[in-house]
Coordinates of C-alpha atoms and ligand atoms in Angstrom, one line a residue:
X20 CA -39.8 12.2 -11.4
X21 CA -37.8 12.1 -8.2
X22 CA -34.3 11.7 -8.0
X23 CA -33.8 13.6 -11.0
X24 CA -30.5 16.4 -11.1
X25 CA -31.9 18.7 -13.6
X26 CA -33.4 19.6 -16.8
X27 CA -32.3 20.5 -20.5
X28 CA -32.7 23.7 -22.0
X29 CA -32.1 25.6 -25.1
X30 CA -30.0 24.2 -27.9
X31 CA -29.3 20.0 -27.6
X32 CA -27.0 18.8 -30.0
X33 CA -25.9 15.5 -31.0
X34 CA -22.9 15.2 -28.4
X35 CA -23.4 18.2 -26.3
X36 CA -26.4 20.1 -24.1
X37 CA -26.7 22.0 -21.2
X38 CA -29.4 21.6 -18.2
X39 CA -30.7 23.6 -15.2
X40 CA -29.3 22.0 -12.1
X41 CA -31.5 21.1 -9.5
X42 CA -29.5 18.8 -7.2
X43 CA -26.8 20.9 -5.4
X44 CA -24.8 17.6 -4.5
X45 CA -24.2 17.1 -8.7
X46 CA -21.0 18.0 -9.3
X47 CA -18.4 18.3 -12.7
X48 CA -17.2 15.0 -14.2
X49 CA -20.2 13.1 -12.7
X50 CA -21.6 10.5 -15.0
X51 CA -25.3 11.2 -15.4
X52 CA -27.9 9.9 -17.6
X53 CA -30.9 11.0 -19.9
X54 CA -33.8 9.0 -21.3
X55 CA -33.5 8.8 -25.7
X56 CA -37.1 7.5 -27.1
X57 CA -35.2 5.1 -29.7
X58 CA -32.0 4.3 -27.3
X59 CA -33.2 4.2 -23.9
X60 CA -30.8 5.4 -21.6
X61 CA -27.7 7.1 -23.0
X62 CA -25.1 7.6 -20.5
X63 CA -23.4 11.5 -20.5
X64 CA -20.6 13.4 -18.2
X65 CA -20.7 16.8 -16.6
X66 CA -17.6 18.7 -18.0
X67 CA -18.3 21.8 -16.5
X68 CA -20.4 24.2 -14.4
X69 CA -21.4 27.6 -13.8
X70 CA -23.6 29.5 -11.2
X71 CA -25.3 33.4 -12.2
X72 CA -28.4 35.3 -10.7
X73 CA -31.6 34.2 -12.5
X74 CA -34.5 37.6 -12.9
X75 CA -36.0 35.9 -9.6
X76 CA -32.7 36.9 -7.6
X77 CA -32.0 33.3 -7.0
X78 CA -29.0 30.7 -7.8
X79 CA -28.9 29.4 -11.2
X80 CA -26.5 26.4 -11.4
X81 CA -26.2 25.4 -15.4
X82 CA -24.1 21.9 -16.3
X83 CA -22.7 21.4 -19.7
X84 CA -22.6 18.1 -20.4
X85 CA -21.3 15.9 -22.8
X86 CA -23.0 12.6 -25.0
X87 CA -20.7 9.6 -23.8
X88 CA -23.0 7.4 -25.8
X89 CA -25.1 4.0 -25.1
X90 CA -24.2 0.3 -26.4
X91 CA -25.4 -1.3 -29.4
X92 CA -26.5 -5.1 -29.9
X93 CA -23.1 -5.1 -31.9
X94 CA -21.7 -3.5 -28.2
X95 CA -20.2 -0.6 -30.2
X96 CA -20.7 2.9 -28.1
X97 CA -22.6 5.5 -30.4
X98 CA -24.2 8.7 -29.9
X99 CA -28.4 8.6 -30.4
X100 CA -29.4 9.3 -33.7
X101 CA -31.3 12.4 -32.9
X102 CA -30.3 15.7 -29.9
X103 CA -32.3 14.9 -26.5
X104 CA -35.3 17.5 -26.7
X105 CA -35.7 20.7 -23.9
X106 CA -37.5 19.7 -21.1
X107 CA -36.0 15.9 -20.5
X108 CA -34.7 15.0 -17.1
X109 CA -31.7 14.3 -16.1
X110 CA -30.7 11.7 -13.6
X111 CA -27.3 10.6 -11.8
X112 CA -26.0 7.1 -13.5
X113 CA -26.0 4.0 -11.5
X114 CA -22.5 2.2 -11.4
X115 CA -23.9 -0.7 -14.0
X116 CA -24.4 1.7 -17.0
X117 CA -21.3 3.8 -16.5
X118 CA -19.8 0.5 -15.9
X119 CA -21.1 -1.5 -19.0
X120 CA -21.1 1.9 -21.2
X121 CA -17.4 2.7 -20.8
X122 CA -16.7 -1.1 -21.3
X123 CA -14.6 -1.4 -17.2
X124 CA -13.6 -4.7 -17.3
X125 CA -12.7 -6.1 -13.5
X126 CA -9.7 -8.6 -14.2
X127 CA -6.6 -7.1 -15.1
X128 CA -4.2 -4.8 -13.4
X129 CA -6.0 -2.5 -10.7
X130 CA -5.0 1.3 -11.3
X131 CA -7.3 2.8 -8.8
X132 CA -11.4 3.8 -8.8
X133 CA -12.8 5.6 -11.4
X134 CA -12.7 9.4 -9.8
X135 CA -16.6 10.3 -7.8
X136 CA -17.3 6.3 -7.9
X137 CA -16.4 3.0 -6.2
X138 CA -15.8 1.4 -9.4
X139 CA -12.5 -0.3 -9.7
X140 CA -10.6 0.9 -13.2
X141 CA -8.2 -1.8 -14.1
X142 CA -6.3 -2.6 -17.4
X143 CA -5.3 -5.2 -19.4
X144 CA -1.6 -6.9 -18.0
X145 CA -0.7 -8.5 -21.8
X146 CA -1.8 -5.2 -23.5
X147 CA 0.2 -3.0 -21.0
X148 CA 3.3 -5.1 -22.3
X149 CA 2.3 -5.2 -25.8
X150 CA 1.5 -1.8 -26.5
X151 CA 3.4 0.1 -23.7
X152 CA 2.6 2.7 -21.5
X153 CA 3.0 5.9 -20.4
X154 CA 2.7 8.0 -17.2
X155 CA 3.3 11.9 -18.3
X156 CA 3.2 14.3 -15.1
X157 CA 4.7 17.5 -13.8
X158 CA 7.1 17.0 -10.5
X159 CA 5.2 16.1 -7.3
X160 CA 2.1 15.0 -9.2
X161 CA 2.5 11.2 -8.2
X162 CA 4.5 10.0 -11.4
X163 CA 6.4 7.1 -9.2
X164 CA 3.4 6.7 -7.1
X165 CA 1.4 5.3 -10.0
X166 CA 4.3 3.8 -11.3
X167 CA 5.0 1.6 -8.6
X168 CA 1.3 1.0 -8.2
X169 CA 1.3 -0.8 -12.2
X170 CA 4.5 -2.0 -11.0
X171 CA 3.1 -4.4 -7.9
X172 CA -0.1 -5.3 -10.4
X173 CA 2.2 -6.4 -12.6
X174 CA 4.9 -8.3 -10.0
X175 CA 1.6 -10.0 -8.3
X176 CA 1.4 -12.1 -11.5
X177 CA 5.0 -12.7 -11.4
X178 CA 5.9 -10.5 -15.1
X179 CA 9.3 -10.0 -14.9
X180 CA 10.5 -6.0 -14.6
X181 CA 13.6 -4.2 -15.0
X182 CA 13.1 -0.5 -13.7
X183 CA 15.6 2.0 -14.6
X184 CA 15.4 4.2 -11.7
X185 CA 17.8 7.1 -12.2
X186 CA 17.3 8.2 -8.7
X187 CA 17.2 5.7 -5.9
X188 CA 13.2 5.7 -6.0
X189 CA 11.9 2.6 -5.8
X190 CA 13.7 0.7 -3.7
X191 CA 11.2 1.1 -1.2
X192 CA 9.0 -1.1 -3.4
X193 CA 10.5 -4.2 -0.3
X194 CA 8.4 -2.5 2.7
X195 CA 4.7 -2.5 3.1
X196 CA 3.2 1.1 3.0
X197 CA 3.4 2.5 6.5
X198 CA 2.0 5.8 5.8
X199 CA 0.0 7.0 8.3
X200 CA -3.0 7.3 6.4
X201 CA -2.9 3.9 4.8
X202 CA -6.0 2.3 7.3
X203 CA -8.5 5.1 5.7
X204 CA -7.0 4.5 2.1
X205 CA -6.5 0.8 2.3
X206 CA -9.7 0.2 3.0
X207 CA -11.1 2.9 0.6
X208 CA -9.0 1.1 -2.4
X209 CA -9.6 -2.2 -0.6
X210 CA -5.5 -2.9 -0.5
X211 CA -3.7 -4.2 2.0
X212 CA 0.1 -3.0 2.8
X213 CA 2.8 -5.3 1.5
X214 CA 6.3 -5.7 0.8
X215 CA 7.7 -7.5 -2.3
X216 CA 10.2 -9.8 -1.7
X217 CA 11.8 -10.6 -5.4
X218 CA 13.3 -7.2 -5.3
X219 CA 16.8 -7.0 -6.2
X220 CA 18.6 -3.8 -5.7
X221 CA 21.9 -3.6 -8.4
X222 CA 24.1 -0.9 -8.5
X223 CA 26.5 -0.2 -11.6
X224 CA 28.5 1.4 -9.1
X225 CA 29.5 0.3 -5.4
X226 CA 28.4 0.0 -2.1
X227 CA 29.5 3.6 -1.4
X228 CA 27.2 4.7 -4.5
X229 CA 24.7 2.9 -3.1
X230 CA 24.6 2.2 0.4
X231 CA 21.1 -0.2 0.3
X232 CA 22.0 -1.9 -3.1
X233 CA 22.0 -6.1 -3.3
X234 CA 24.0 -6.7 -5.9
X235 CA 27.0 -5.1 -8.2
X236 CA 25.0 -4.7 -11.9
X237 CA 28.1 -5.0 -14.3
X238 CA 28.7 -5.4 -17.7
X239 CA 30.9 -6.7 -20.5
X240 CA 33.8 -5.3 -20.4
X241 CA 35.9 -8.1 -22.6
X242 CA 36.5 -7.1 -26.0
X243 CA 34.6 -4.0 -26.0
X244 CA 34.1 -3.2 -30.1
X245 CA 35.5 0.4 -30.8
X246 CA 31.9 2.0 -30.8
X247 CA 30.8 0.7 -27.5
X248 CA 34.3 2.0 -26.1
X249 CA 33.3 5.6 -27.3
X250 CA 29.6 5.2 -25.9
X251 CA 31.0 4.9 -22.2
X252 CA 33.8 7.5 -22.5
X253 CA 31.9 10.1 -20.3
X254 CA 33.2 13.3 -22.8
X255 CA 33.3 14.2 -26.3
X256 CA 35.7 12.3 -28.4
X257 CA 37.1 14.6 -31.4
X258 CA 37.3 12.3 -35.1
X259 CA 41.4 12.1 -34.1
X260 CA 40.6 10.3 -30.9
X261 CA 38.0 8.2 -32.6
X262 CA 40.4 6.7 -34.7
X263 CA 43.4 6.5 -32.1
X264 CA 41.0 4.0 -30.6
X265 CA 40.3 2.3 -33.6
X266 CA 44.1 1.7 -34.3
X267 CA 44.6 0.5 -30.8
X268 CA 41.3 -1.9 -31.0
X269 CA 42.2 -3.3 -34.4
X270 CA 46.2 -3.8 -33.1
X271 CA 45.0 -5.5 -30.2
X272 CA 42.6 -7.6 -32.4
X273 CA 45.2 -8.9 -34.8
X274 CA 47.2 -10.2 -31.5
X275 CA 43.9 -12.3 -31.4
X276 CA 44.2 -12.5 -27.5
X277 CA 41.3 -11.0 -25.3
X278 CA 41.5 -7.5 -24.3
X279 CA 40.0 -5.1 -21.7
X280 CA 39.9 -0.9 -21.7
X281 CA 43.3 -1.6 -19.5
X282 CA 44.8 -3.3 -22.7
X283 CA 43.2 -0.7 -24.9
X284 CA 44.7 2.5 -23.2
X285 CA 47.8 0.8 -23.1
X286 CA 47.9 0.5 -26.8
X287 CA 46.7 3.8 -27.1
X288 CA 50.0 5.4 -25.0
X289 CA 52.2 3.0 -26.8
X290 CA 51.0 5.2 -30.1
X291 CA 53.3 8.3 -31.4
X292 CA 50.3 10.6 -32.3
X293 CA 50.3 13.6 -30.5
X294 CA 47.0 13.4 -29.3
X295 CA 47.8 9.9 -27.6
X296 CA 47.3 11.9 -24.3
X297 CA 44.1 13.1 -24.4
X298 CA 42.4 10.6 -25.5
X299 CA 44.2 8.5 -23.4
X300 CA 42.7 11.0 -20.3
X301 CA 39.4 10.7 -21.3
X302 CA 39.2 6.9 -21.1
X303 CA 40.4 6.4 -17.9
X304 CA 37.9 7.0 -15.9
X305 CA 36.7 3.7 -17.7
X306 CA 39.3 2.1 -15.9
X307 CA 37.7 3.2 -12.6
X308 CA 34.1 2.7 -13.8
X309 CA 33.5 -0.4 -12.3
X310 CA 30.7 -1.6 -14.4
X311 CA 32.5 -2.8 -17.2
X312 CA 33.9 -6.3 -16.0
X313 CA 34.9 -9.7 -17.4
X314 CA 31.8 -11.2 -15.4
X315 CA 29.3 -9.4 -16.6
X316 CA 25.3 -9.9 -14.8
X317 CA 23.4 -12.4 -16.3
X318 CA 20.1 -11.0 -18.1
X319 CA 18.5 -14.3 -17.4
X320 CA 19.2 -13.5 -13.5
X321 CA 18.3 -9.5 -14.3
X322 CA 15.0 -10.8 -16.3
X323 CA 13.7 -13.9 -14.9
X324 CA 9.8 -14.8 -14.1
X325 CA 8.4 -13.8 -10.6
X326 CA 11.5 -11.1 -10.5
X327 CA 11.7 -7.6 -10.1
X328 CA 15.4 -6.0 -11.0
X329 CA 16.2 -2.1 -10.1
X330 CA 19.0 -0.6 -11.9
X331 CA 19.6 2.0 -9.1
X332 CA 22.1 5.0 -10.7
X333 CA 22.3 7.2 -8.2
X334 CA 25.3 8.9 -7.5
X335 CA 26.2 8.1 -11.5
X336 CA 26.5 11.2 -14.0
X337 CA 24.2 11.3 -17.0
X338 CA 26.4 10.3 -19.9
X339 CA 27.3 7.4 -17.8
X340 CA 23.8 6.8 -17.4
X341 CA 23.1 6.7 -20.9
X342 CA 25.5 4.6 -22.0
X343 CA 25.0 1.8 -19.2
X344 CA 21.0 2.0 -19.9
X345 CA 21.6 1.6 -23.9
X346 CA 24.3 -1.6 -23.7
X347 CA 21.8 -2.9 -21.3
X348 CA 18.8 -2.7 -23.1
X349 CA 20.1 -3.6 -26.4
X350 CA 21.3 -7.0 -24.9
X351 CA 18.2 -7.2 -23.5
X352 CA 16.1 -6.5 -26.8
X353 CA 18.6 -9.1 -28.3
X354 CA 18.1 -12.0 -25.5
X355 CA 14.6 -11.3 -25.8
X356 CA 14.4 -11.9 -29.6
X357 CA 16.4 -14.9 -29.3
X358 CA 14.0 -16.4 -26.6
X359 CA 16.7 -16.1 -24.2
X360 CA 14.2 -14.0 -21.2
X361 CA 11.0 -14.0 -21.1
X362 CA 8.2 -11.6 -22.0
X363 CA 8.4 -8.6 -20.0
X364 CA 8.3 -4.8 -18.5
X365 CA 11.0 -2.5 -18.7
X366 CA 10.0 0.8 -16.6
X367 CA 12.1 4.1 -17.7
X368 CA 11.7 6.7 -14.9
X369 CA 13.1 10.1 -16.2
X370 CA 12.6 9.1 -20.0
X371 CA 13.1 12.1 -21.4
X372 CA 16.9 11.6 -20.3
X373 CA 17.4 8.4 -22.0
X374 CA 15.1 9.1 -24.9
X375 CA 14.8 12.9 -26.0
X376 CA 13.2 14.7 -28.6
X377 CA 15.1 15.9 -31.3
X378 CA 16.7 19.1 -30.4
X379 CA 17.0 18.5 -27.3
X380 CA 20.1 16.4 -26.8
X381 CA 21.0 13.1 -28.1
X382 CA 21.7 10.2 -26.1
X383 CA 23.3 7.0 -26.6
X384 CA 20.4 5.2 -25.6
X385 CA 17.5 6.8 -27.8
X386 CA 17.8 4.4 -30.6
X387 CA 17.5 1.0 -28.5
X388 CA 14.4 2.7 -26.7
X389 CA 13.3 3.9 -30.3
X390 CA 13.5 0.5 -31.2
X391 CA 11.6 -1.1 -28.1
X392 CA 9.0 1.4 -28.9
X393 CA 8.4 0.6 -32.1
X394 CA 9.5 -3.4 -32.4
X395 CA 9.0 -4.7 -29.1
X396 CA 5.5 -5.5 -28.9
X397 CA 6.2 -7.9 -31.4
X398 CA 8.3 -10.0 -29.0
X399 CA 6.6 -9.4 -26.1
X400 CA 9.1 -6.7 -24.3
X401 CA 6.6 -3.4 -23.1
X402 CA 8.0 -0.1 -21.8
X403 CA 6.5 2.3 -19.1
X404 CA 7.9 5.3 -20.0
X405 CA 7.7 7.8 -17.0
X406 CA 8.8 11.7 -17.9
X407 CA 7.7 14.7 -16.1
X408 CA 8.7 16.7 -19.1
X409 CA 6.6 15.2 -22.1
X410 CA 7.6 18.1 -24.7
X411 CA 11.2 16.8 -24.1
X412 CA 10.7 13.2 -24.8
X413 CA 10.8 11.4 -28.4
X414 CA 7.7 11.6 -29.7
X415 CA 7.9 8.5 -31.8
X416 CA 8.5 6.5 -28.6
X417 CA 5.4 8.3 -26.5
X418 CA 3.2 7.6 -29.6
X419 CA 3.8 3.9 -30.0
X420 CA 2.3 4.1 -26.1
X421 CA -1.3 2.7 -26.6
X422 CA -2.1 3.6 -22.5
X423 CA -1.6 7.0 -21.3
X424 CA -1.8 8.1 -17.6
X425 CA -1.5 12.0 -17.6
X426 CA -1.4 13.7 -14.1
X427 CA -0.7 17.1 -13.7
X428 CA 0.6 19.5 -15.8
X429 CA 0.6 23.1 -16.4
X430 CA 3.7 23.9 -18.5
X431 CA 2.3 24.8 -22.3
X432 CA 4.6 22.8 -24.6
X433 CA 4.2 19.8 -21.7
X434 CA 0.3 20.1 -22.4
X435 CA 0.9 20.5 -26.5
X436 CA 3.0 17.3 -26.5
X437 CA 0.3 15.3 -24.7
X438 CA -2.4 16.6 -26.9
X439 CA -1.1 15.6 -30.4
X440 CA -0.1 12.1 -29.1
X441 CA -3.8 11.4 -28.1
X442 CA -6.3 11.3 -30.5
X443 CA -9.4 13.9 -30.0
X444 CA -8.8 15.2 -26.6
X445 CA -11.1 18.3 -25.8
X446 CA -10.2 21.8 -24.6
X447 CA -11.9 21.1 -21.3
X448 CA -9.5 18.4 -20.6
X449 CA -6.5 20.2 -21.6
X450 CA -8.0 22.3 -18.6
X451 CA -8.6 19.5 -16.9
X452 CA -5.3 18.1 -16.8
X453 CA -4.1 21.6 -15.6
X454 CA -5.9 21.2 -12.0
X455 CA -5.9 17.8 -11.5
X456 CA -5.1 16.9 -8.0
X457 CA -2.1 14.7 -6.1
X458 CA -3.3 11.1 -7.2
X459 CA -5.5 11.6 -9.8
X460 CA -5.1 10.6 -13.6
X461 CA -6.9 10.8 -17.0
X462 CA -6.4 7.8 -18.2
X463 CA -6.4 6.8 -21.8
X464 CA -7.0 3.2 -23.0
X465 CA -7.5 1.2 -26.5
X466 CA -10.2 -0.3 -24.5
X467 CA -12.0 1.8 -23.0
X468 CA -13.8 4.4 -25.6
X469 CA -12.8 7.9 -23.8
X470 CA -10.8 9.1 -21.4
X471 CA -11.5 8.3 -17.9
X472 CA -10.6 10.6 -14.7
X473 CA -9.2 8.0 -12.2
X474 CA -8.0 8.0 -8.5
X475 CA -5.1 6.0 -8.2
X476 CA -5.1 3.4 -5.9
X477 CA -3.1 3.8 -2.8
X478 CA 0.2 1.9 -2.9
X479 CA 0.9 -1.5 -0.9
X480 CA 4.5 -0.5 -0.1
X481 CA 6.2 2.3 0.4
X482 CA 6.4 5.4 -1.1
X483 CA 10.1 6.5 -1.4
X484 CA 10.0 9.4 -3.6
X485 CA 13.5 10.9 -4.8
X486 CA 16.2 11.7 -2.6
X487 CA 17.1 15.0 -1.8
X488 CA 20.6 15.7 -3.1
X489 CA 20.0 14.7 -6.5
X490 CA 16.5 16.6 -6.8
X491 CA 16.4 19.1 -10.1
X492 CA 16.5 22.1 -8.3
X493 CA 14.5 24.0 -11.5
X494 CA 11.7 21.5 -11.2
X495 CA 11.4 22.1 -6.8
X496 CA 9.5 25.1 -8.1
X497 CA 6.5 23.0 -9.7
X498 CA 6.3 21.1 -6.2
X499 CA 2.8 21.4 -4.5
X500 CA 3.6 22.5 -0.5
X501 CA 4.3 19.3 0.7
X502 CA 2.9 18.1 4.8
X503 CA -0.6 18.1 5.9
X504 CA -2.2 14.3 5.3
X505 CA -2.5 13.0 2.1
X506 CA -6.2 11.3 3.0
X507 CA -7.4 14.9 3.9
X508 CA -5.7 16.2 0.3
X509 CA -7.1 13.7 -1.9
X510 CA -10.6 13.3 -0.2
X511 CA -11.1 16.3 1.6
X512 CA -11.6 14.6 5.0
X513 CA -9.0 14.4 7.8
Ligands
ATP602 N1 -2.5 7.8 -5.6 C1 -1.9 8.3 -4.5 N2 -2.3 8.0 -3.3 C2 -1.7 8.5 -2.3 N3 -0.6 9.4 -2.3 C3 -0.2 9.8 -3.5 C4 -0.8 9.3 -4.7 N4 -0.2 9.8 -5.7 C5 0.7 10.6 -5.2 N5 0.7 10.6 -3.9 C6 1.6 11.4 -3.0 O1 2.0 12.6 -3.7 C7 3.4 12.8 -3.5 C8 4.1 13.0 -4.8 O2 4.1 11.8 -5.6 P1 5.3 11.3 -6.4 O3 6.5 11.2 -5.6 O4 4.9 10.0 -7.1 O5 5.5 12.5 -7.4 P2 6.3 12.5 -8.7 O6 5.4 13.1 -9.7 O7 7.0 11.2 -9.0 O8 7.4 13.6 -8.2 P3 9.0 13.6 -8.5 O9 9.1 14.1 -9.9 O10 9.4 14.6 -7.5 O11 9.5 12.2 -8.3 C9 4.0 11.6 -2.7 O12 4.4 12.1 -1.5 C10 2.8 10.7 -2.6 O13 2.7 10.3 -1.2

């Protein structure tokens, strides 16, 4: 029968087979099809290939595929009933089955085409909220990229976002892509380059910090309860220190006047222990930090319909980090309970900073993102949690993420702490994820019924990418050679 690839032989089983390749244009992760006698046509995917000398001297080219499955009347994907027999054809799988198969829906959020088609992938906006996501990657593999490209899906329908972006990346999300390739790519993806205009840059820190920033982010610094005190001190506090900032809380309490870390230090050198002095040292850079303030930001400016809000920390240590991230989520997870904000998106670049697994470190703002993770679908608050070190964030807060988008990544422990948070994923795509390109993704979905290779769209602003100075020097190593152009890297043609 013409336009057949191939042929089965030897062994079929239920879910897997092999064939004899006959088209040399077929290649591994194509979606092909076979004829069943009870199931008519059951759609499959090429997971690998090899090539040998056959007795004749010539190529031998054998695919080993796997049994995606075919739609019942219910619509529920199963495997035939009974192995394919040697002998039946193979044929490449028009876009309809692979499309109605794997259940692609085309409303939603658009991620990019499905990789070796021109079908669009796209996913659900409410269950990206509900159920969080996650985008796992080594360094350089387009972590941000795809971030920002679920970020503009989701600003197009106006959800509100607040992206904790450790490292001045996306502020660039207010220009419209001007990369050089972006006519070939636009019109592959069929994008057009965009800025975003409800973009608000904050800065915990100043205009010096952060040269491009809109506004100053600040919070509460009025009244501060003795625990949130020690969260922002930027060292470790010793249990003699802990409670000379109890005492000083509690005296200034009892005046029953406001106070502010001025008052509190003040109490604190008023004191006659000993070890006034260095605790009084390591809260005054409080003093300084110009974050905490008597007007604190509004969250119903921060997370408002239609807007986008970047917490940009660069130039701001880790503790610091930490602690601003966990005050302000927690008053967000609060307002958000209380009906105060919206439903909405909170994007953690770097996650495995704020969030770690045990053993790692511990961070102030673990719990609240513990808690988003496991509550917050409930009241409508989703988290895209963004790590390029997956073994080293909590792995209660990467389970509770229904939708994965893995890039990338070679390390080991990286590859084992993907694996056990995704149910039944095969050895060939642990190997898989090893060599995928720049700007492609497996991507795993509740609603779609296996994991699907995808290109990801290009982006309709522009890519930023993190800024030098701050770059971990350990992870430069990972980085793929950067130049050459990016059109030519991810489809082969210059
Ligand atoms: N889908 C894509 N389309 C076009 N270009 C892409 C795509 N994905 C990634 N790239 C390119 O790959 C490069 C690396 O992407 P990105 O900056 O997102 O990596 P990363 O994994 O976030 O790295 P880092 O950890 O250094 O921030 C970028 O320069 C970007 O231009």
């Amino acid at each position: 029968m013409i336009g057949s690839v191939g042929v089965i032989f030897g062994e079929t089983g239920s879910h897997t087979f092999k064939f004899m390749v006959t088209d040399p244009a077929l290649r591994r992760t194509d979606y092909v099809k076979v004829w069943h006698s009870t199931d008519g046509w059951v759609l499959c995917q090429v997971m690998s290939m090899t090539r040998s000398e056959g007795a004749d001297n010539k190529d031998r080219v054998i695919a080993s595929v796997t049994v995606i499955g075919v739609r019942d009347q219910q619509g529920l994907l199963r495997a035939p009933m009974t192995p394919f027999r040697p002998g039946d054809r193979v044929y490449k799988a028009e876009e309809e089955l692979i499309v109605e198969t794997l259940g692609l829906s085309d409303g939603g959020a658009y991620l990019g085409l499905l990789d070796g088609t021109d079908i669009p992938v796209t996913v659900d906006r409410n269950k990206l909220i509900q159920k969080h996501c996650s985008i796992l990657a080594m360094t350089g593999s387009g972590k941000s990229y795809t971030a920002a490209v679920i970020i503009e899906e989701m600003m197009e329908k106006g959800v509100p976002l607040l992206i904790i972006d450790p490292h001045g990346e996306y502020a660039t999300l207010k220009e419209p892509n001007d990369d050089a390739d972006m006519g070939a790519l636009a019109e592959k993806f069929g994008v057009e380059p965009q800025g975003y205009k409800n973009v608000t840059i904050y800065t915990p820190g100043n205009k010096k910090l952060c040269g491009y920033a809109d506004r100053p982010l600040r919070l509460n610094g009025v009244n501060l309860k003795p625990k949130e005190i020690i969260e922002y001190v930027p060292s470790e506090l010793n249990n003699t220190e802990i409670g000379l900032i109890y005492e000083a809380v509690n005296a200034l309490r009892n005046d029953g006047i406001d106070y502010t870390i001025k008052d509190v230090l003040r109490e604190i050198g008023s004191s006659h222990s000993a070890m006034k002095w260095g605790v009084y040292n390591k809260l005054e850079p409080l003093l300084e930090a110009e974050f905490l303030s008597d007007r604190p930001t509004p969250l119903t400016e921060l997370f408002a319909r239609g807007r986008t809000s970047i917490v940009d920390m660069k130039g701001i240590g880790p503790d610091v980090q930490q602690a601003i991230v966990a005050k302000l989520l927690d008053n967000l997870f609060e307002a958000r309970k209380a009906g105060q904000v919206p439903p909405g998106m909170v994007v953690v670049e770097e996650a495995h900073n704020f969030c770690p697994e045990k053993g790692f470190a511990k961070t102030v703002s673990g719990d609240v993102l513990r808690a988003i993770a496991s509550e917050g679908r409930k009241f409508g608050l989703g988290l895209l949690i963004i790590s390029q070190r997956p073994a080293k964030v909590d792995k209660n807060v990467l389970s509770q993420c229904n939708t994965q988008i893995i890039m990338r990544v070679t390390n080991p422990n990286d590859i084992r702490a993907i694996t056990k948070s995704l149910e039944g994923i095969s050895s060939e795509l642990e190997e898989e994820i090893k060599r995928l390109p720049p700007g492609v993704a497996l991507f795993v979905s509740p609603d779609i019924p296996r994991a699907v290779m995808v290109q990801v769209r290009v982006r309709k602003s522009r890519h930023g990418g993190a800024s030098k100075e701050i770059s971990d020097e350990a992870d430069k190593e990972d980085k793929p050679p950067a130049g050459g152009s990016l059109f030519k890297r991810l489809f082969g043609k210059a």
